[in-house]
CSV table of C-alpha atoms and ligand atoms in Angstrom, one decimal:
chain,number,residue,atom,x,y,z
A,1,UNK,CA,-104.0,-45.0,-63.2
A,2,UNK,CA,-104.5,-46.9,-60.0
A,3,UNK,CA,-108.1,-47.8,-58.9
A,4,UNK,CA,-109.6,-50.1,-56.2
A,5,UNK,CA,-112.4,-52.1,-57.4
A,6,UNK,CA,-111.9,-55.4,-55.7
A,7,UNK,CA,-110.4,-56.1,-52.2
A,8,UNK,CA,-107.6,-58.0,-53.9
A,9,UNK,CA,-106.6,-55.1,-56.2
A,10,UNK,CA,-104.2,-54.1,-53.4
A,11,UNK,CA,-101.3,-56.4,-52.6
A,12,UNK,CA,-100.9,-57.7,-49.1
A,13,UNK,CA,-98.0,-55.3,-48.7
A,14,UNK,CA,-100.0,-52.4,-49.9
A,15,UNK,CA,-102.9,-53.2,-47.5
A,16,UNK,CA,-100.3,-53.6,-44.6
A,17,UNK,CA,-98.9,-50.1,-45.6
A,18,UNK,CA,-102.3,-48.6,-45.7
A,19,UNK,CA,-103.2,-50.0,-42.3
A,20,UNK,CA,-99.9,-48.7,-40.8
A,21,UNK,CA,-100.6,-45.3,-42.2
A,22,UNK,CA,-104.1,-45.3,-40.9
A,23,UNK,CA,-102.7,-46.0,-37.5
A,24,UNK,CA,-100.2,-43.2,-37.9
A,25,UNK,CA,-103.2,-40.9,-38.8
A,26,UNK,CA,-104.9,-42.0,-35.6
A,27,UNK,CA,-101.9,-41.2,-33.6
A,28,UNK,CA,-101.1,-37.8,-35.3
A,29,UNK,CA,-104.2,-36.4,-36.8
A,30,UNK,CA,-103.0,-32.8,-36.9
A,31,UNK,CA,-100.1,-33.7,-39.1
A,32,UNK,CA,-102.4,-34.8,-41.8
A,33,UNK,CA,-105.1,-32.1,-41.6
A,34,UNK,CA,-103.9,-30.1,-44.7
A,35,UNK,CA,-102.7,-33.0,-46.7
A,36,UNK,CA,-105.4,-32.6,-49.4
A,37,UNK,CA,-105.8,-28.9,-49.4
A,38,UNK,CA,-107.1,-27.9,-52.7
A,39,UNK,CA,-108.2,-31.5,-53.6
A,40,UNK,CA,-111.8,-32.7,-54.3
A,41,UNK,CA,-113.5,-36.0,-53.6
A,42,UNK,CA,-116.6,-36.9,-55.6
A,43,UNK,CA,-119.0,-39.3,-54.0
A,44,UNK,CA,-121.2,-40.9,-56.6
A,45,UNK,CA,-123.8,-43.0,-54.7
A,46,UNK,CA,-126.5,-44.6,-56.9
A,47,UNK,CA,-127.5,-46.7,-53.8
A,48,UNK,CA,-128.3,-45.7,-50.2
A,49,UNK,CA,-125.6,-45.4,-47.7
A,50,UNK,CA,-124.9,-43.7,-44.4
A,51,UNK,CA,-121.5,-44.8,-43.1
A,52,UNK,CA,-119.7,-45.4,-46.4
A,53,UNK,CA,-120.5,-42.1,-48.0
A,54,UNK,CA,-120.4,-39.9,-44.8
A,55,UNK,CA,-117.1,-41.5,-43.7
A,56,UNK,CA,-115.5,-40.8,-47.2
A,57,UNK,CA,-116.7,-37.3,-47.0
A,58,UNK,CA,-115.5,-36.8,-43.4
A,59,UNK,CA,-112.2,-38.5,-44.3
A,60,UNK,CA,-111.7,-36.0,-47.1
A,61,UNK,CA,-112.6,-33.1,-44.9
A,62,UNK,CA,-110.2,-34.2,-42.2
A,63,UNK,CA,-107.5,-34.2,-44.8
A,64,UNK,CA,-108.3,-30.6,-45.5
A,65,UNK,CA,-109.9,-31.3,-48.9
A,66,UNK,CA,-113.4,-30.7,-50.3
A,67,UNK,CA,-116.2,-33.0,-51.3
A,68,UNK,CA,-119.0,-32.9,-54.0
A,69,UNK,CA,-121.4,-35.6,-55.2
A,70,UNK,CA,-124.8,-37.1,-54.9
A,71,UNK,CA,-126.5,-39.7,-52.6
A,72,UNK,CA,-129.0,-41.2,-54.7
A,73,UNK,CA,-129.4,-42.1,-58.4
A,74,UNK,CA,-132.7,-40.1,-58.4
A,75,UNK,CA,-130.7,-36.8,-58.0
A,76,UNK,CA,-128.4,-37.5,-60.9
A,77,UNK,CA,-128.6,-37.6,-64.6
A,78,UNK,CA,-129.0,-41.4,-64.4
A,79,UNK,CA,-132.7,-40.7,-64.3
A,80,UNK,CA,-132.3,-39.0,-67.6
A,81,UNK,CA,-130.6,-42.2,-69.0
A,82,UNK,CA,-127.0,-41.2,-68.7
A,83,UNK,CA,-124.5,-44.2,-68.6
A,84,UNK,CA,-122.2,-44.7,-65.7
A,85,UNK,CA,-119.3,-44.3,-68.1
A,86,UNK,CA,-120.5,-40.9,-69.2
A,87,UNK,CA,-121.3,-39.8,-65.7
A,88,UNK,CA,-117.8,-40.8,-64.7
A,89,UNK,CA,-116.0,-39.0,-67.5
A,90,UNK,CA,-117.8,-35.8,-66.6
A,91,UNK,CA,-117.2,-35.9,-62.9
A,92,UNK,CA,-113.6,-36.8,-63.4
A,93,UNK,CA,-113.2,-33.4,-64.8
A,94,UNK,CA,-114.4,-31.9,-61.6
A,95,UNK,CA,-112.8,-34.1,-58.9
A,96,UNK,CA,-109.4,-35.6,-58.0
A,97,UNK,CA,-110.7,-38.9,-56.8
A,98,UNK,CA,-114.2,-40.6,-57.0
A,99,UNK,CA,-115.9,-43.0,-54.6
A,100,UNK,CA,-118.7,-44.8,-56.3
A,101,UNK,CA,-121.5,-47.1,-55.0
A,102,UNK,CA,-123.9,-48.8,-57.3
A,103,UNK,CA,-126.5,-51.5,-57.3
A,104,UNK,CA,-125.1,-53.2,-60.4
A,105,UNK,CA,-122.1,-55.5,-60.0
A,106,UNK,CA,-119.2,-54.2,-62.1
A,107,UNK,CA,-120.4,-50.5,-62.4
A,108,UNK,CA,-117.3,-49.2,-60.6
A,109,UNK,CA,-115.1,-51.4,-62.9
A,110,UNK,CA,-116.8,-49.9,-66.0
A,111,UNK,CA,-116.2,-46.4,-64.5
A,112,UNK,CA,-112.5,-47.2,-64.0
A,113,UNK,CA,-112.1,-47.8,-67.7
A,114,UNK,CA,-112.9,-44.3,-68.7
A,115,UNK,CA,-112.1,-42.2,-65.7
A,116,UNK,CA,-109.3,-39.8,-65.6
A,117,UNK,CA,-109.0,-39.9,-61.8
A,118,UNK,CA,-108.8,-42.8,-59.4
A,119,UNK,CA,-112.0,-44.8,-58.8
A,120,UNK,CA,-112.7,-46.4,-55.4
A,121,UNK,CA,-115.6,-49.0,-55.4
A,122,UNK,CA,-117.8,-48.1,-52.4
A,123,UNK,CA,-119.9,-51.2,-52.9
A,124,UNK,CA,-121.3,-52.8,-56.1
A,125,UNK,CA,-124.4,-54.9,-55.8
A,126,UNK,CA,-123.8,-58.2,-54.1
A,127,UNK,CA,-120.2,-58.3,-55.4
A,128,UNK,CA,-117.5,-56.4,-53.5
A,129,UNK,CA,-116.9,-53.7,-50.9
A,130,UNK,CA,-113.1,-53.2,-50.7
A,131,UNK,CA,-113.2,-50.1,-48.3
A,132,UNK,CA,-115.3,-52.0,-45.8
A,133,UNK,CA,-112.8,-54.8,-45.9
A,134,UNK,CA,-110.0,-52.4,-45.2
A,135,UNK,CA,-112.1,-51.2,-42.2
A,136,UNK,CA,-112.6,-54.8,-41.0
A,137,UNK,CA,-108.9,-55.6,-41.4
A,138,UNK,CA,-107.9,-52.4,-39.4
A,139,UNK,CA,-110.4,-53.4,-36.7
A,140,UNK,CA,-109.2,-57.1,-36.4
A,141,UNK,CA,-105.5,-55.7,-36.3
A,142,UNK,CA,-106.3,-53.1,-33.6
A,143,UNK,CA,-108.5,-55.5,-31.5
A,144,UNK,CA,-106.4,-58.8,-31.9
A,145,UNK,CA,-103.0,-57.4,-32.7
A,146,UNK,CA,-102.6,-59.5,-35.8
A,147,UNK,CA,-104.1,-60.5,-39.1
A,148,UNK,CA,-103.1,-64.2,-39.1
A,149,UNK,CA,-103.6,-67.3,-36.9
A,150,UNK,CA,-107.3,-67.1,-36.0
A,151,UNK,CA,-110.7,-68.5,-36.5
A,152,UNK,CA,-113.3,-66.2,-37.9
A,153,UNK,CA,-117.0,-67.0,-38.0
A,154,UNK,CA,-119.0,-65.2,-40.6
A,155,UNK,CA,-122.7,-65.2,-39.8
A,156,UNK,CA,-126.0,-64.3,-41.6
A,157,UNK,CA,-126.5,-63.4,-45.3
A,158,UNK,CA,-123.3,-64.8,-46.8
A,159,UNK,CA,-124.9,-65.0,-50.2
A,160,UNK,CA,-125.8,-61.4,-51.0
A,161,UNK,CA,-123.4,-59.8,-48.5
A,162,UNK,CA,-120.7,-58.0,-50.4
A,163,UNK,CA,-118.7,-57.3,-47.3
A,164,UNK,CA,-118.5,-61.0,-46.6
A,165,UNK,CA,-117.1,-61.8,-50.1
A,166,UNK,CA,-114.6,-59.1,-50.0
A,167,UNK,CA,-113.4,-60.0,-46.5
A,168,UNK,CA,-113.0,-63.7,-47.3
A,169,UNK,CA,-111.0,-62.9,-50.4
A,170,UNK,CA,-108.7,-60.5,-48.5
A,171,UNK,CA,-108.2,-62.7,-45.5
A,172,UNK,CA,-107.5,-65.8,-47.6
A,173,UNK,CA,-104.0,-64.1,-48.3
A,174,UNK,CA,-103.0,-64.2,-44.6
A,175,UNK,CA,-101.5,-67.2,-42.8
A,176,UNK,CA,-103.5,-69.8,-40.9
A,177,UNK,CA,-107.0,-68.4,-40.9
A,178,UNK,CA,-109.8,-70.8,-40.5
A,179,UNK,CA,-113.3,-69.8,-41.9
A,180,UNK,CA,-116.6,-70.9,-40.2
A,181,UNK,CA,-119.4,-69.9,-42.5
A,182,UNK,CA,-122.6,-69.8,-40.5
A,183,UNK,CA,-125.8,-69.4,-42.6
A,184,UNK,CA,-129.1,-71.0,-43.5
A,185,UNK,CA,-128.9,-73.2,-46.6
A,186,UNK,CA,-130.5,-70.4,-48.7
A,187,UNK,CA,-127.9,-67.8,-47.8
A,188,UNK,CA,-124.6,-69.8,-48.1
A,189,UNK,CA,-121.5,-68.2,-49.6
A,190,UNK,CA,-121.6,-68.3,-53.4
A,191,UNK,CA,-120.0,-71.3,-55.0
A,192,UNK,CA,-117.3,-69.2,-56.8
A,193,UNK,CA,-116.0,-68.0,-53.4
A,194,UNK,CA,-115.7,-71.6,-52.2
A,195,UNK,CA,-114.1,-73.0,-55.3
A,196,UNK,CA,-112.0,-70.1,-56.5
A,197,UNK,CA,-110.8,-68.8,-53.1
A,198,UNK,CA,-111.2,-71.3,-50.3
A,199,UNK,CA,-110.7,-74.6,-52.1
A,200,UNK,CA,-108.3,-73.3,-54.6
A,201,UNK,CA,-106.0,-72.2,-51.9
A,202,UNK,CA,-106.6,-75.1,-49.6
A,203,UNK,CA,-108.0,-72.9,-46.8
A,204,UNK,CA,-109.7,-74.7,-44.0
A,205,UNK,CA,-113.4,-73.8,-43.8
A,206,UNK,CA,-116.7,-75.3,-42.4
A,207,UNK,CA,-120.2,-74.5,-43.4
A,208,UNK,CA,-122.7,-74.7,-40.4
A,209,UNK,CA,-126.2,-73.5,-39.7
A,210,UNK,CA,-126.0,-73.1,-35.9
A,211,UNK,CA,-124.1,-70.3,-34.3
A,212,UNK,CA,-124.1,-71.8,-30.8
A,213,UNK,CA,-122.5,-75.0,-31.9
A,214,UNK,CA,-119.2,-73.2,-33.0
A,215,UNK,CA,-119.2,-70.1,-30.8
A,216,UNK,CA,-116.5,-71.4,-28.4
A,217,UNK,CA,-114.1,-71.8,-31.3
A,218,UNK,CA,-114.3,-68.3,-32.7
A,219,UNK,CA,-111.7,-65.5,-32.3
A,220,UNK,CA,-113.6,-63.1,-34.4
A,221,UNK,CA,-117.4,-63.1,-35.2
A,222,UNK,CA,-118.4,-61.1,-38.1
A,223,UNK,CA,-122.2,-60.6,-38.1
A,224,UNK,CA,-124.2,-59.3,-41.1
A,225,UNK,CA,-127.7,-58.3,-41.8
A,226,UNK,CA,-130.0,-60.2,-44.3
A,227,UNK,CA,-129.9,-58.1,-47.5
A,228,UNK,CA,-133.5,-57.3,-48.0
A,229,UNK,CA,-133.0,-55.2,-51.1
A,230,UNK,CA,-131.3,-58.1,-53.0
A,231,UNK,CA,-134.1,-60.7,-52.4
A,232,UNK,CA,-136.4,-61.7,-55.3
A,233,UNK,CA,-139.5,-62.2,-53.1
A,234,UNK,CA,-140.6,-60.6,-49.7
A,235,UNK,CA,-141.8,-64.1,-48.4
A,236,UNK,CA,-138.3,-65.4,-48.4
A,237,UNK,CA,-136.8,-62.3,-46.7
A,238,UNK,CA,-139.5,-62.5,-44.0
A,239,UNK,CA,-138.8,-66.2,-43.4
A,240,UNK,CA,-135.0,-65.7,-43.1
A,241,UNK,CA,-134.5,-62.3,-41.7
A,242,UNK,CA,-134.4,-63.4,-38.1
A,243,UNK,CA,-132.5,-66.5,-38.4
A,244,UNK,CA,-129.6,-65.3,-36.1
A,245,UNK,CA,-130.0,-62.9,-33.3
A,246,UNK,CA,-126.8,-62.6,-31.2
A,247,UNK,CA,-127.6,-62.1,-27.5
A,248,UNK,CA,-126.0,-62.6,-24.1
A,249,UNK,CA,-127.2,-66.2,-24.0
A,250,UNK,CA,-125.6,-67.2,-27.2
A,251,UNK,CA,-122.3,-65.6,-26.1
A,252,UNK,CA,-122.2,-67.8,-23.0
A,253,UNK,CA,-119.5,-70.2,-24.4
A,254,UNK,CA,-117.7,-67.4,-26.3
A,255,UNK,CA,-114.0,-66.7,-25.7
A,256,UNK,CA,-113.4,-63.7,-23.4
A,257,UNK,CA,-111.4,-62.0,-26.0
A,258,UNK,CA,-113.7,-62.6,-29.0
A,259,UNK,CA,-114.0,-59.6,-31.3
A,260,UNK,CA,-117.6,-59.1,-32.6
A,261,UNK,CA,-117.7,-57.1,-35.8
A,262,UNK,CA,-120.6,-55.9,-38.0
A,263,UNK,CA,-120.3,-53.7,-41.1
A,264,UNK,CA,-123.6,-52.0,-40.0
A,265,UNK,CA,-126.5,-51.2,-40.5
A,266,UNK,CA,-127.7,-53.6,-38.0
A,267,UNK,CA,-131.4,-54.6,-38.1
A,268,UNK,CA,-132.2,-57.4,-35.6
A,269,UNK,CA,-129.1,-59.7,-35.7
A,270,UNK,CA,-127.4,-58.2,-32.7
A,271,UNK,CA,-129.4,-57.5,-29.5
A,272,UNK,CA,-128.6,-54.1,-28.1
A,273,UNK,CA,-127.8,-55.7,-24.9
A,274,UNK,CA,-124.5,-56.7,-26.4
A,275,UNK,CA,-123.5,-53.1,-27.3
A,276,UNK,CA,-121.8,-52.5,-23.9
A,277,UNK,CA,-119.9,-55.8,-23.8
A,278,UNK,CA,-116.3,-55.0,-24.4
A,279,UNK,CA,-116.2,-57.7,-27.1
A,280,UNK,CA,-118.6,-55.7,-29.3
A,281,UNK,CA,-116.3,-53.8,-31.7
A,282,UNK,CA,-118.8,-52.5,-34.2
A,283,UNK,CA,-118.8,-48.9,-33.2
A,284,UNK,CA,-115.0,-48.7,-32.9
A,285,UNK,CA,-115.1,-50.4,-36.5
A,286,UNK,CA,-117.0,-47.3,-37.8
A,287,UNK,CA,-114.3,-45.0,-36.5
A,288,UNK,CA,-111.6,-47.2,-38.1
A,289,UNK,CA,-113.5,-46.8,-41.4
A,290,UNK,CA,-112.9,-43.1,-41.5
A,291,UNK,CA,-109.2,-43.4,-40.8
A,292,UNK,CA,-108.6,-46.2,-43.3
A,293,UNK,CA,-110.4,-44.3,-46.1
A,294,UNK,CA,-108.1,-41.3,-45.3
A,295,UNK,CA,-105.1,-43.6,-45.7
A,296,UNK,CA,-106.5,-45.1,-48.9
A,297,UNK,CA,-107.2,-41.8,-50.5
A,298,UNK,CA,-103.7,-40.5,-49.7
A,299,UNK,CA,-102.2,-43.7,-51.2
A,300,UNK,CA,-104.1,-43.5,-54.4
A,301,UNK,CA,-103.6,-39.8,-54.8
A,302,UNK,CA,-99.9,-40.1,-54.4
A,303,UNK,CA,-99.8,-43.2,-56.7
A,304,UNK,CA,-101.4,-41.1,-59.4
A,305,UNK,CA,-99.0,-38.3,-59.0
A,306,UNK,CA,-101.0,-35.8,-56.9
A,307,UNK,CA,-99.1,-33.3,-55.0
A,308,UNK,CA,-99.9,-33.7,-51.3
A,309,UNK,CA,-99.4,-31.0,-48.7
A,310,UNK,CA,-97.4,-33.2,-46.2
A,311,UNK,CA,-94.0,-32.9,-44.4
A,312,UNK,CA,-91.3,-35.2,-46.0
A,313,UNK,CA,-91.4,-37.7,-43.2
A,314,UNK,CA,-95.2,-38.2,-43.4
A,315,UNK,CA,-95.1,-38.4,-47.2
A,316,UNK,CA,-92.6,-41.2,-46.8
A,317,UNK,CA,-95.2,-43.2,-44.8
A,318,UNK,CA,-97.6,-43.3,-47.7
A,319,UNK,CA,-97.2,-46.8,-49.3
A,320,UNK,CA,-95.6,-46.8,-52.9
B,1,NCD,C1,-122.6,-52.7,-45.8
B,1,NCD,C2,-122.9,-52.5,-47.4
B,1,NCD,O1,-123.4,-51.5,-47.8
B,1,NCD,O2,-122.7,-53.6,-48.0
B,1,NCD,N1,-122.8,-51.4,-45.3
B,1,NCD,C3,-121.7,-50.7,-45.1
B,1,NCD,O3,-121.2,-50.2,-46.1
B,1,NCD,N2,-121.2,-50.5,-43.9
B,1,NCD,C4,-123.4,-53.8,-45.2
B,1,NCD,C5,-124.9,-53.8,-45.3
B,1,NCD,O4,-125.5,-52.9,-46.0
B,1,NCD,O5,-125.5,-54.7,-44.8
């Protein structure tokens, strides 16, 4: 049984295949519109979400399948004390594939150990968010035309931001990427990412506190919100929440083809005046998220032996 729990559970070749498939879906949506006829996706969301849950659901609907699930722990048997393992075992009797979000790191991994159907981690605590990473990779590929040879600045809450951890791990496998980590001291990237990923692979990186100082070097700027719900005390959150606010003035020295990404939700960290700048990619990124989840679900369903309702040439486009 194949699951996707961590952004490196897929090989670079599998990721490239999924991104290619997503682009084929974008170009030829109609051909995929019945691919998952009779299939069901369950979304088990123990933590709030707008984009991730709705994009999964919309992705399955666009493949002709159905969706069921819950959008908060309060409306599930978790409130009665049921374990993640038991909930998963039960739901895997009802659905062909499961997307799970959970505030506890490792919960989707636990679910994958007992599930009869593929589990996709839709975000676990401050740990990992592999489908956001696929979204980010597809966005960089479509905006820049490549996934190698660039400098990326990651800015904001690099400590608690799971999208950042996943993206660094995934990008560390492509050629000639330089990371500039822009964060206040309190919100720097966790030590294990530095030592086990960046230093272990000899990848160039810099840690800085000022965004302006590095702006002119960046090809991609990945903004993130300060993760209020993962702070231990309100005073620290209030002190740090507005450390970075990207506005027109800060972009003065930026490259003309900079790609500005944000996993969203945005709080204050990007001024709305930037939204109409052609370099602002975050709403296009949202759209990419739906297509890449369609591609991922097709790939996992096929890998686990499900019969898909697709023509032979489209079936052949799904990575093995
Ligand atoms: C992110 C998440 O949930 O980690 N949102 C998302 O899935 N697009 C980012 C965030 O919440 O800040």
